[in-house]
Amino acid sequence: MSLGSIVPREEKGFPFNLVICGVGGQGNVLGTQVIARAAVCAGLEVATGDTLGVSQRGGSVLSHVRLLREKRYGPLIPRHQAAVILGFEPLETLRAFSVYGNPQTKVLMNARPNYPLQVLLGESSYPSLEKIKGLLSRAGGVLKVIDAAPLALKAGSLLAQNIVLVGALTGIGWLPLPEEAFQAALKETFSPGALSVNRRAFQQGLRLGYLLFKNNLKSQDP
Amino acid sequence: MGFLPTVALDQPGKKVFLSGNEAFARGALEAGVAYATSYPGSPTAEVLEILSALAKTFNFYVEWSVNEKVAMEGAAAASFAGLRSLVVMKCDGLNVAFDFLTSLALAGTKGGMVILVGDDPGAHSSAKEEDSRYLGKLAHIPVLEPADPQEAKEAMVAAFELSEFLRQPVMLRSVTRVCHAGGDVALSKLQRINRLPFLDREERFITWIEFHATAETKIAQAAAWGENTPLNTYVGPERTKWLLITEGPCFYYAREAVVLLGWEEKVGILKLGMVWPLPEEFLKKHLMHAEKVIFGEEVEPFTEENVKALVAQYGKQMGFINFYGKKSGHVAGPAGPGLGEMNPDIIMQALKRIEEEEQGLPVPQEREESLVAPGELPNRELAFCPGCPHRASFWALKGALELDGRGGFVLGDIGCYTLGKGRTGYNLLQTMHAMGSGAGLACGFGQLSRFGFNQPVVAVGGDSTFYHAIIPALVNAKYNQADFLLVILDNETTAMTGHQPHPGTGLRATGEGAEKIALEEIVAGLKIPLFISDPYAVDETRAIIFRLLQEKGPRVLILRRTCALIAAKTKKPRVYVDPARCLGDACGCARFCSRVFACPANIWDEEKGKAVIDEVICNGCGVCASLCPQRAIVVEEAVLVS
């Protein structure tokens, strides 16, 4: 199958297929929920699918988010049909791209690695960030890399990296969703106690996303 | 009322985003559920959690039961008293409750009773991928299966109504791709049913052979109901030679495959929302014109077998049909037919292959240009979380068994500690089956000394598992004096499924206090020698285990330490490597902390050639600090996490 033939058959950009990937504990599922709720607030239909369960225990976690108009779809994106991949972790981004990416897929990736057991045991090596970036740039469409941890810390909690990344994806303008929909979605998702830190995290990401978009930067590093 | 989650909004007509599990809970609210029980199991664990948070507001009863059989019996009692009741479990749990279910189906029910069972095709968070549709059929009860969250809600309401109509429990079978899927769901009216629970002196719910016939009659009534339910649907051309029979999320996979191939005018798709009993007239209507019938279902060829039997039954009315599915091998994922999950690509490949065979063309080899060579990427094996007490427990066990040197071994069961079968638990587990089976198997090994067997036997089991299924095995061990050490890995919660409370936690499902039923009091009641240790105190724990390995009869050691994920929420000491003291590869420890002890928070700085701790994921247990031969790891005073 040639690469040309695996370009998605989209009708006016729908279904819009987004893959969110990372490692158990990074908050994929919550990030997925925020985007899905924003979509419903914006009047779209949505289908999501999470692979979780024992995922808190260091496994790969992958969520499918499909923004829809009129027609319902299932929770799984077919191979090579992702419009956008939001990667919470570099190795997982590469893994997800190899299954769901195509030459037009846009990728927003968090730069912080999480090492698998077999890398810690010295049985295999973790590809360098440069190598991962190179592979993704060559195989896919646009690639942007950010470091969400410091922004999450600034917002008040390292755990809010997921919402920083969702904010950045919104700011960069790759989703067919307006920013206002996310404000409503955040309110729906988080209890009053957790809302303010996540709002700040979203704003941190959003600002960085705008910047990446406006200045057409590859990453937040100068 | 404060923060009311979207699942509980009283706004009929509003569209909200709900996960499948939320939609099941919403369906129960819309059906006026009065009584809900469960033992947590993925993929359905969240359903009772969601209901627990709403029980007070909506005035219904929820309970985490100690196991699925008791949960189902409680729900049945509520039904006998006329209330609508729900019991939730995973497929493995249905096995536990199955003895009761096969009896219940002969005795019947009164108030609507729904059994929600979560199957896990592909075993994302299970040990096996059992297909519980067979059990529903065997029990003589109807089985409904929704395709997405919207249908999850609707099927729940329909199941309650059908159950009340039949006076029979109805099984709602779901798969991970519905439970853990999400979608926009249109809310309907919340219903409160005010019924006074009452069991009339004349009412009897007795399991007896004469009621087998009653159960068969009810199944026939259910089949008639199935002819008209909107849960069974057909999309596609009026008369078609290609008929795809699907159910659950496979319906959507099939439709997307057909759209991607551009075969909308060629292939009809039939969705069974009631998978047992079959709506025969509805099926016959579409089978009548079909020449090729393809099955998209998970996991086993359940519907394939049932439809083939139906076609054989009505052979004269049917034309000649070619069947394509798991039996023919056409509908198969990478693991093979009848193994693992379905997805749109699998259905698409199956359709293409059938077409190519018909055209007489050779089947083209699946060849895909790999964009980034995924085979080269390191996989992520499951590992205990950073700071997990089980890692320390297994390390101590390993040390004690090596010290003993008689070939002692460890038997396990189901829980986070199942991962002790892998490297994160130093591959110690040599058996792993059902809840409580480690202790049960130990009862058997523990009787073999009369044949000259002298290996020490250790069974491990979790705290929640202890209440669920270990107690009978332990009573058996005491009664028959089996020689083994039971190690209860007590992390004070049901960790694997998301930290649900159990009888030892002093909390009930709704968060209200309960009197703690301490593990040690139950063990003490059996007069079995009992010891308690902290797994983080590795040396001490190892010494106790070694001593206990030398003794006879049943013995119990409780290794108690709160799950690290819970502990880190309140107190998290900072742990770091002092680079001045870490000798790196010159130490001779073979990178003990990261490579041997293998905690994911202990990583290696390749540039500096020294150990370092990933403070983002470290949960601050400090066990690595106590094991480092150079004492190079520092644990700072615990700080309260805001």
Tab-separated table of C-alpha atoms in Angstrom, chain A residues 20 24-25 29 36 53 60 66 96 103 106 126 152 166-167 178 195 203 215:
chain	number	residue	atom	x	y	z
A	20	ILE	CA	-3.719	11.576	22.164
A	24	GLY	CA	-0.256	5.822	32.268
A	25	GLY	CA	-0.510	8.527	34.903
A	29	VAL	CA	-8.024	10.465	29.664
A	36	ALA	CA	-14.594	15.989	23.808
A	53	GLY	CA	-7.053	-0.024	32.863
A	60	SER	CA	1.255	3.048	26.833
A	66	ARG	CA	-13.198	11.911	16.666
A	96	ALA	CA	1.294	6.348	17.736
A	103	PRO	CA	2.253	12.499	5.503
A	106	LYS	CA	0.278	17.385	12.346
A	126	TYR	CA	15.525	5.151	24.200
A	152	ALA	CA	2.319	23.252	34.544
A	166	VAL	CA	-4.603	20.759	25.486
A	167	GLY	CA	-4.268	24.558	25.801
A	178	PRO	CA	-13.120	27.790	19.433
A	195	LEU	CA	-10.747	24.241	38.393
A	203	GLN	CA	-4.001	29.602	29.690
A	215	ASN	CA	5.866	32.965	14.924
